[in-house]
Coordinates of C-alpha atoms in Angstrom, one line a residue:
X1 CA -57.9 -53.6 222.5
X2 CA -58.9 -52.9 226.1
X3 CA -56.7 -54.7 228.6
X4 CA -59.1 -53.9 231.4
X5 CA -62.0 -55.8 229.8
X6 CA -60.9 -58.5 227.3
X7 CA -57.9 -59.7 229.2
X8 CA -59.7 -60.4 232.5
X9 CA -62.4 -62.4 230.7
X10 CA -59.8 -64.2 228.5
X11 CA -57.8 -65.1 231.6
X12 CA -60.8 -66.9 233.0
X13 CA -61.4 -68.7 229.7
X14 CA -57.7 -69.6 229.3
X15 CA -57.9 -71.4 232.7
X16 CA -61.3 -72.9 231.8
X17 CA -60.1 -74.6 228.5
X18 CA -57.5 -76.6 230.4
X19 CA -60.0 -78.1 232.8
X20 CA -62.8 -79.7 230.7
X21 CA -63.3 -83.5 231.0
X22 CA -64.7 -86.1 228.6
X23 CA -68.5 -86.4 228.6
X24 CA -68.3 -90.1 229.5
X25 CA -67.2 -89.2 233.0
X26 CA -69.8 -88.4 235.8
X27 CA -70.0 -84.7 236.7
X28 CA -68.8 -85.3 240.3
X29 CA -65.9 -87.7 239.4
X30 CA -63.3 -85.3 240.8
X31 CA -64.2 -83.6 244.1
X32 CA -63.2 -80.0 244.8
X33 CA -60.3 -79.7 247.2
X34 CA -60.2 -77.2 250.0
X35 CA -60.1 -73.7 248.6
X36 CA -60.3 -74.9 245.0
X37 CA -62.5 -73.5 242.3
X38 CA -64.2 -75.1 239.4
X39 CA -61.5 -73.7 237.1
X40 CA -58.6 -74.9 239.3
X41 CA -59.9 -78.5 239.8
X42 CA -57.5 -81.2 238.5
X43 CA -58.9 -83.3 235.6
X44 CA -56.3 -86.0 235.0
X45 CA -58.2 -87.5 232.1
X46 CA -57.5 -84.5 229.8
X47 CA -54.9 -82.3 231.7
X48 CA -52.0 -81.2 229.6
X49 CA -49.3 -83.9 229.5
X50 CA -46.4 -81.9 228.2
X51 CA -42.9 -83.3 227.5
X52 CA -40.9 -84.8 230.3
X53 CA -37.3 -83.6 230.7
X54 CA -35.8 -85.2 233.8
X55 CA -37.5 -83.6 236.9
X56 CA -39.3 -81.0 234.7
X57 CA -42.3 -80.9 232.5
X58 CA -42.4 -78.7 229.4
X59 CA -46.0 -77.6 228.6
X60 CA -46.4 -75.8 225.2
X61 CA -49.7 -74.3 224.0
X62 CA -50.9 -72.2 221.1
X63 CA -54.2 -70.3 220.8
X64 CA -55.4 -68.3 217.8
X65 CA -58.6 -66.8 216.5
X66 CA -60.5 -63.6 215.6
X67 CA -61.9 -60.8 217.7
X68 CA -64.4 -58.2 216.6
X69 CA -64.2 -54.8 218.3
X70 CA -67.0 -52.2 217.8
X71 CA -65.0 -49.1 219.1
X72 CA -61.3 -49.5 218.3
X73 CA -60.3 -46.0 219.5
X74 CA -62.6 -45.8 222.6
X75 CA -64.3 -42.6 221.4
X76 CA -67.7 -41.2 222.4
X77 CA -68.7 -40.4 218.8
X78 CA -67.6 -41.4 215.3
X79 CA -66.8 -44.9 216.4
X80 CA -64.7 -47.2 214.2
X81 CA -64.9 -51.0 214.3
X82 CA -62.5 -53.7 213.1
X83 CA -61.5 -57.3 213.3
X84 CA -58.3 -58.4 214.9
X85 CA -56.5 -61.7 214.4
X86 CA -54.9 -62.8 217.6
X87 CA -52.1 -65.3 218.2
X88 CA -51.2 -66.4 221.8
X89 CA -48.3 -68.8 222.1
X90 CA -47.2 -70.0 225.6
X91 CA -44.8 -72.5 227.2
X92 CA -44.4 -73.4 230.8
X93 CA -41.6 -75.4 232.4
X94 CA -42.5 -76.8 235.8
X95 CA -40.4 -78.8 238.3
X96 CA -41.8 -81.7 240.3
X97 CA -39.2 -82.0 243.1
X98 CA -40.1 -83.4 246.4
X99 CA -38.9 -80.2 248.0
X100 CA -38.2 -76.8 246.5
X101 CA -39.5 -75.6 243.1
X102 CA -38.2 -74.0 239.9
X103 CA -40.5 -72.8 237.2
X104 CA -40.3 -70.9 233.9
X105 CA -42.9 -69.5 231.6
X106 CA -43.0 -67.4 228.4
X107 CA -46.1 -66.1 226.6
X108 CA -46.9 -63.9 223.7
X109 CA -50.0 -61.9 222.7
X110 CA -49.9 -60.7 219.1
X111 CA -52.8 -58.8 217.5
X112 CA -53.1 -57.7 213.9
X113 CA -56.0 -55.4 212.8
X114 CA -57.6 -55.9 209.4
X115 CA -58.1 -52.2 208.7
X116 CA -56.5 -50.0 211.4
X117 CA -53.0 -51.5 211.3
X118 CA -51.6 -48.6 213.4
X119 CA -53.2 -50.4 216.4
X120 CA -51.2 -53.7 215.8
X121 CA -49.4 -54.9 218.9
X122 CA -47.0 -57.6 219.9
X123 CA -46.8 -58.1 223.7
X124 CA -44.8 -60.8 225.6
X125 CA -43.9 -62.0 229.0
X126 CA -41.1 -64.2 230.3
X127 CA -40.8 -65.2 233.9
X128 CA -38.7 -67.4 236.2
X129 CA -39.6 -68.2 239.8
X130 CA -38.5 -70.6 242.5
X131 CA -38.9 -71.6 246.1
X132 CA -36.3 -72.9 248.5
X133 CA -37.7 -74.9 251.4
X134 CA -35.5 -74.2 254.4
X135 CA -37.6 -76.4 256.6
X136 CA -41.2 -77.6 256.9
X137 CA -42.2 -74.2 258.3
X138 CA -39.9 -71.8 256.5
X139 CA -39.1 -71.0 252.9
X140 CA -37.7 -68.3 250.5
X141 CA -39.3 -67.6 247.2
X142 CA -38.1 -65.4 244.3
X143 CA -39.3 -64.2 240.9
X144 CA -37.7 -62.4 238.0
X145 CA -39.6 -61.2 234.9
X146 CA -39.5 -59.1 231.8
X147 CA -42.6 -58.1 229.8
X148 CA -43.7 -55.8 226.9
X149 CA -47.1 -54.3 227.0
X150 CA -49.0 -51.5 225.2
X151 CA -51.4 -48.8 226.5
X152 CA -54.9 -49.5 225.1
X153 CA -56.9 -46.6 223.6
X154 CA -59.0 -46.5 226.8
X155 CA -56.0 -46.0 229.0
X156 CA -56.3 -42.8 231.1
X157 CA -53.0 -41.4 229.7
X158 CA -54.0 -41.8 226.1
X159 CA -56.8 -39.3 225.7
X160 CA -55.7 -35.8 226.5
X161 CA -58.7 -33.8 225.2
X162 CA -62.4 -34.6 224.8
X163 CA -62.7 -37.4 222.2
X164 CA -59.1 -37.0 220.9
X165 CA -55.7 -38.4 221.4
X166 CA -52.3 -37.0 220.3
X167 CA -50.9 -40.4 219.7
X168 CA -51.2 -42.0 216.3
X169 CA -50.4 -45.5 217.7
X170 CA -50.4 -47.3 221.0
X171 CA -47.6 -46.5 223.4
X172 CA -45.4 -49.5 224.1
X173 CA -43.5 -50.0 227.3
X174 CA -41.3 -52.6 229.0
X175 CA -41.4 -53.7 232.6
X176 CA -38.7 -55.9 234.3
X177 CA -37.7 -56.6 237.8
X178 CA -37.9 -59.1 240.6
X179 CA -39.7 -60.0 243.9
X180 CA -38.2 -61.8 246.9
X181 CA -40.0 -63.1 250.0
X182 CA -39.3 -65.0 253.2
X183 CA -42.1 -67.1 254.9
X184 CA -42.0 -68.5 258.4
X185 CA -44.6 -70.3 260.6
X186 CA -44.4 -70.7 264.4
X187 CA -47.4 -73.0 265.3
X188 CA -50.4 -70.6 264.9
X189 CA -48.2 -67.6 264.1
X190 CA -47.3 -66.8 260.5
X191 CA -44.8 -64.2 259.3
X192 CA -43.9 -62.9 255.8
X193 CA -41.4 -60.4 254.7
X194 CA -41.2 -59.4 251.0
X195 CA -39.7 -56.8 248.7
X196 CA -39.8 -55.9 245.0
X197 CA -38.0 -53.7 242.5
X198 CA -39.6 -53.0 239.1
X199 CA -38.3 -50.8 236.3
X200 CA -40.7 -49.5 233.6
X201 CA -39.4 -47.9 230.4
X202 CA -41.5 -46.4 227.5
X203 CA -40.7 -46.4 223.8
X204 CA -40.9 -43.3 221.7
X205 CA -44.4 -42.9 220.2
X206 CA -45.6 -41.4 216.9
X207 CA -48.0 -38.4 217.3
X208 CA -50.9 -37.6 215.0
X209 CA -48.7 -34.8 213.5
X210 CA -46.4 -37.5 212.2
X211 CA -43.4 -36.9 214.4
X212 CA -41.9 -39.2 217.1
X213 CA -42.1 -38.0 220.7
X214 CA -39.8 -39.3 223.4
X215 CA -41.5 -40.9 226.4
X216 CA -38.4 -41.4 228.5
X217 CA -39.4 -38.9 231.2
X218 CA -42.0 -41.6 232.2
X219 CA -39.3 -44.2 232.8
X220 CA -39.2 -45.1 236.5
X221 CA -38.2 -47.5 239.3
X222 CA -40.9 -48.7 241.7
X223 CA -39.8 -50.2 245.0
X224 CA -41.7 -51.7 247.9
X225 CA -41.2 -53.7 251.0
X226 CA -44.0 -55.5 252.9
X227 CA -44.2 -57.2 256.3
X228 CA -47.1 -59.3 257.4
X229 CA -47.9 -61.1 260.7
X230 CA -50.9 -63.4 261.0
X231 CA -52.3 -65.4 263.9
X232 CA -54.8 -68.3 263.5
X233 CA -57.0 -67.6 266.6
X234 CA -59.3 -70.5 265.7
X235 CA -59.4 -73.2 263.1
X236 CA -60.1 -71.6 259.7
X237 CA -59.7 -68.0 260.8
X238 CA -56.5 -66.0 260.8
X239 CA -56.2 -62.3 261.8
X240 CA -53.3 -60.4 260.3
X241 CA -51.7 -57.0 260.2
X242 CA -49.7 -55.8 257.2
X243 CA -47.5 -52.8 256.5
X244 CA -46.0 -51.7 253.2
X245 CA -43.5 -48.9 252.4
X246 CA -43.1 -47.9 248.8
X247 CA -41.2 -45.4 246.8
X248 CA -41.0 -44.4 243.1
X249 CA -38.0 -42.8 241.5
X250 CA -38.1 -41.4 237.9
X251 CA -35.1 -41.6 235.6
X252 CA -35.4 -38.0 234.6
X253 CA -36.0 -35.5 237.4
X254 CA -37.7 -33.1 236.6
X255 CA -39.6 -34.4 233.6
X256 CA -40.0 -32.6 230.3
X257 CA -42.7 -30.4 231.8
X258 CA -40.4 -29.4 234.7
X259 CA -42.3 -31.6 237.3
X260 CA -40.5 -33.8 239.8
X261 CA -42.7 -37.0 240.0
X262 CA -40.7 -38.9 242.7
X263 CA -42.8 -40.0 245.6
X264 CA -42.9 -42.0 248.8
X265 CA -45.8 -43.8 250.4
X266 CA -47.0 -46.3 252.9
X267 CA -50.0 -48.5 253.7
X268 CA -51.1 -50.1 257.0
X269 CA -53.9 -52.5 257.1
X270 CA -55.5 -55.2 259.2
X271 CA -57.6 -58.1 258.0
X272 CA -59.1 -61.5 258.3
X273 CA -58.3 -64.6 256.3
X274 CA -60.8 -67.5 256.4
X275 CA -61.1 -71.1 255.2
X276 CA -64.6 -72.5 256.1
X277 CA -64.2 -76.2 255.4
X278 CA -63.0 -75.3 251.9
X279 CA -66.4 -74.0 250.8
X280 CA -65.6 -70.3 251.4
X281 CA -62.0 -69.2 251.3
X282 CA -60.4 -65.7 251.0
X283 CA -59.4 -62.7 252.9
X284 CA -60.4 -59.1 253.5
X285 CA -58.5 -56.1 254.8
X286 CA -58.8 -52.4 255.3
X287 CA -56.6 -49.6 256.6
X288 CA -54.9 -46.4 255.7
X289 CA -53.0 -45.4 252.5
X290 CA -50.7 -42.4 252.1
X291 CA -48.6 -41.1 249.2
X292 CA -46.5 -37.9 249.2
X293 CA -44.8 -36.3 246.2
X294 CA -41.5 -34.4 246.1
X295 CA -42.9 -31.7 243.9
X296 CA -45.2 -29.3 245.9
X297 CA -47.3 -28.7 242.7
X298 CA -48.5 -32.3 242.8
X299 CA -51.3 -33.2 245.1
X300 CA -50.5 -35.8 247.8
X301 CA -53.0 -38.5 248.6
X302 CA -54.2 -40.1 251.8
X303 CA -57.3 -42.2 252.5
X304 CA -58.8 -45.6 252.8
X305 CA -56.9 -48.7 251.8
X306 CA -59.1 -51.7 251.0
X307 CA -58.7 -55.1 249.4
X308 CA -59.8 -58.7 249.4
X309 CA -60.9 -61.8 247.5
X310 CA -63.4 -64.5 248.1
X311 CA -64.0 -68.0 246.6
X312 CA -67.3 -69.7 247.2
X313 CA -67.9 -73.3 246.1
X314 CA -71.7 -73.1 245.8
X315 CA -71.8 -76.7 244.6
X316 CA -69.3 -79.2 243.1
X317 CA -70.1 -77.7 239.7
X318 CA -70.4 -74.0 240.4
X319 CA -68.0 -71.5 241.9
X320 CA -68.5 -67.8 242.6
X321 CA -65.5 -65.5 243.0
X322 CA -65.3 -61.9 244.1
X323 CA -62.5 -59.3 244.7
X324 CA -62.0 -55.7 245.7
X325 CA -58.9 -53.6 245.5
X326 CA -57.8 -50.0 245.7
X327 CA -54.4 -48.6 244.7
X328 CA -52.7 -45.3 243.7
X329 CA -51.4 -45.3 240.1
X330 CA -49.0 -43.1 238.2
X331 CA -50.4 -40.8 235.4
X332 CA -49.3 -38.0 233.1
X333 CA -52.8 -36.6 232.6
X334 CA -53.2 -32.8 232.7
X335 CA -56.3 -30.7 232.5
X336 CA -56.5 -26.9 232.0
X337 CA -52.8 -26.5 232.6
X338 CA -53.0 -28.5 235.9
X339 CA -51.0 -31.7 236.2
X340 CA -52.6 -34.7 237.9
X341 CA -50.3 -36.4 240.4
X342 CA -52.0 -39.8 240.3
X343 CA -55.3 -41.5 240.3
X344 CA -57.0 -43.8 242.8
X345 CA -58.2 -47.0 241.1
X346 CA -60.9 -48.9 242.9
X347 CA -62.0 -52.2 241.4
X348 CA -64.8 -54.5 242.4
X349 CA -65.2 -57.8 240.4
X350 CA -67.7 -60.7 240.6
X351 CA -67.6 -63.9 238.6
X352 CA -69.3 -67.2 238.3
X353 CA -68.1 -70.4 236.7
X354 CA -70.3 -73.4 236.0
X355 CA -69.5 -76.9 234.6
X356 CA -72.6 -77.5 232.5
X357 CA -71.1 -80.7 230.9
X358 CA -67.8 -82.3 231.4
X359 CA -66.7 -80.9 228.0
X360 CA -68.5 -77.6 228.3
X361 CA -67.8 -74.9 230.9
X362 CA -69.6 -71.5 231.2
X363 CA -68.5 -68.3 232.9
X364 CA -69.8 -64.8 233.5
X365 CA -68.0 -61.7 234.8
X366 CA -69.0 -58.3 236.0
X367 CA -66.7 -55.5 237.1
X368 CA -66.9 -51.9 238.2
X369 CA -63.8 -49.7 238.2
X370 CA -63.5 -46.1 239.3
X371 CA -60.5 -43.9 238.4
X372 CA -60.5 -40.8 240.6
X373 CA -57.7 -38.3 239.7
X374 CA -55.8 -36.4 242.2
X375 CA -55.0 -32.7 241.4
X376 CA -57.6 -32.3 238.6
X377 CA -61.4 -32.7 238.4
X378 CA -61.8 -36.0 236.6
X379 CA -63.6 -39.2 237.7
X380 CA -64.2 -42.1 235.4
X381 CA -66.6 -45.0 236.2
X382 CA -66.0 -48.1 234.0
X383 CA -68.5 -50.9 233.8
X384 CA -67.6 -54.3 232.3
X385 CA -69.9 -57.3 231.6
X386 CA -68.7 -60.5 230.0
X387 CA -69.8 -64.1 229.3
X388 CA -67.9 -67.0 227.8
X389 CA -67.8 -70.7 227.1
X390 CA -65.2 -73.4 226.6
X391 CA -65.5 -76.7 224.8
X392 CA -62.9 -79.4 224.9
X393 CA -62.7 -81.4 221.7
X394 CA -60.1 -83.8 223.1
X395 CA -57.0 -83.8 225.2
X396 CA -55.1 -81.7 222.6
X397 CA -57.7 -79.3 221.1
X398 CA -60.2 -76.9 222.5
X399 CA -62.5 -74.0 221.5
X400 CA -63.4 -71.0 223.5
X401 CA -65.4 -67.8 222.8
X402 CA -66.8 -64.9 224.6
X403 CA -68.5 -61.5 224.6
X404 CA -67.5 -58.4 226.6
X405 CA -69.3 -55.1 226.9
X406 CA -67.5 -52.1 228.4
X407 CA -68.8 -48.6 229.1
X408 CA -67.0 -45.6 230.6
X409 CA -68.9 -42.7 232.2
X410 CA -66.8 -39.7 232.9
X411 CA -67.6 -36.3 234.5
X412 CA -65.6 -34.8 231.6
X413 CA -67.4 -34.1 228.4
X414 CA -66.2 -36.3 225.5
X415 CA -64.5 -39.0 227.6
X416 CA -67.4 -41.4 227.6
X417 CA -67.4 -44.5 225.4
X418 CA -68.9 -47.9 225.0
X419 CA -67.3 -51.0 223.4
X420 CA -68.3 -54.5 222.4
X421 CA -65.9 -57.3 221.9
X422 CA -66.7 -60.8 220.5
X423 CA -64.1 -63.5 220.0
X424 CA -63.7 -67.1 219.0
X425 CA -60.5 -69.0 219.2
X426 CA -59.1 -72.5 218.8
X427 CA -56.2 -73.8 220.9
X428 CA -53.8 -76.7 220.8
X429 CA -51.6 -78.2 223.6
X430 CA -49.2 -81.1 224.1

C-alpha cells in the first residue's frame, strides 16, 4: 500500500467518523469554535464515551474492511491488482485533570493481501505524552513513542532500476524516541525551546534472489533542537523567528558501500501566525535550509525552507485546509554508480470537508509532492486525488469509504506509475 496516498485520506476519514451527529439535530446545533474545523468540532450527542477509570477515560476502537489496489507493486507496466483485508485496532487513554495532562495511545494497522501475500504488513504505534503546567504562562511537555512501519512499493528507496526492485517483500523498520519542549509566555511575547532524539532501525529483507540482506547500515539516530520566539504585534497576528539545528549519526560508519552518511544541518526561518476571528487560522514561514555531509562524495544541500498550514471555516458546515512543507530526507538510492546523498521533498496539500447531513460527512483531498534527489539526476512528481464519505449508524457503529488516485511522473524512464485505491470499512467504538 502507498502510505503517501491512502494514509493521508484515511486519516481524514478516521477523524470524520467520530464527528457525525444524529439526523434529528439541526445542522448548526454546535457552533464552530475559534480555529476549529468541521472534523474537530465536538458532537456530544455521539462522541465516543469510553470507559471511566478515575481521572482517565479509556477509548477503544476497531475498524476493519477491504481495500482494492490496482497497482500493488507501483510499476509502470505489467501492473498487478489485489484485494487487501485491513484491520485497525486503537485505544486511547486520556486524562481530564484541571491542570497538567497525561495521555497514552496504541494503534495497529494490519493488512493481508488475498493473492500477493509477500506484501502483507503489520504496523503499530504506541505513544505516551504529557504536559506539566508550571504556571498559567509556562509549561513543559514530553512525548515518548515506538512504532513499526514498512516501506511501500512506491517508496524512493524500493525501486533501484527502471520498473524493478531487488526486494521480494516490503522493508520493515522501527522508530523510537522522544520529544521534550518548554513553553513560556510574557504578555505578547512567546518562547518555545524543544528537542528530539529518534532512533530508526531496519530489519533484514528478503531479496528477489531468495537470500536475506542486512539493512543495518541504514540504522541511525536523528537529533534536533529548535528555538522559537514570537511576538503578537496586534490582536490575531503573531510574527515569529525560528531556528533549528539537526544532526544525523549512523550506527555503522562507513556503511556497506564505504560511504559515511553522517550529517549536520540547520534551518532559520521567519513567519507569521494568524487567527482572524477564528474563521482563518494558521501560519506560514520561509527561510534558509542547509545540510552538510561528512563524506565528500555526498552532495551537500542548501536552499529555500518553507512551510505552513491554513484552516478556513467557509461556513459552519464547510472547512477548507491547506498545507505546504519542504524537508531534506535520507535515501540509499544510487544511479549509474553515483550515490544520492538525500532528496528534497516538497509537499502541497489542499482539502475540503463538508457536513452534508448530520450523519453524513464528505471530504476531498488533492496533493502534489516533488522528490528532488541530491547527487543524482532524478526528480519525481507525485499527484494524489482522493474523495471519501463517512456515515454514522449510531453512537457505536460507523461506515466509511473512499477512493484515491495516485500518479508519479519521473524524469527517469521506467519509474512512472499510476494507482487506484478503493476501500470500504466498518468501525465500532465504546
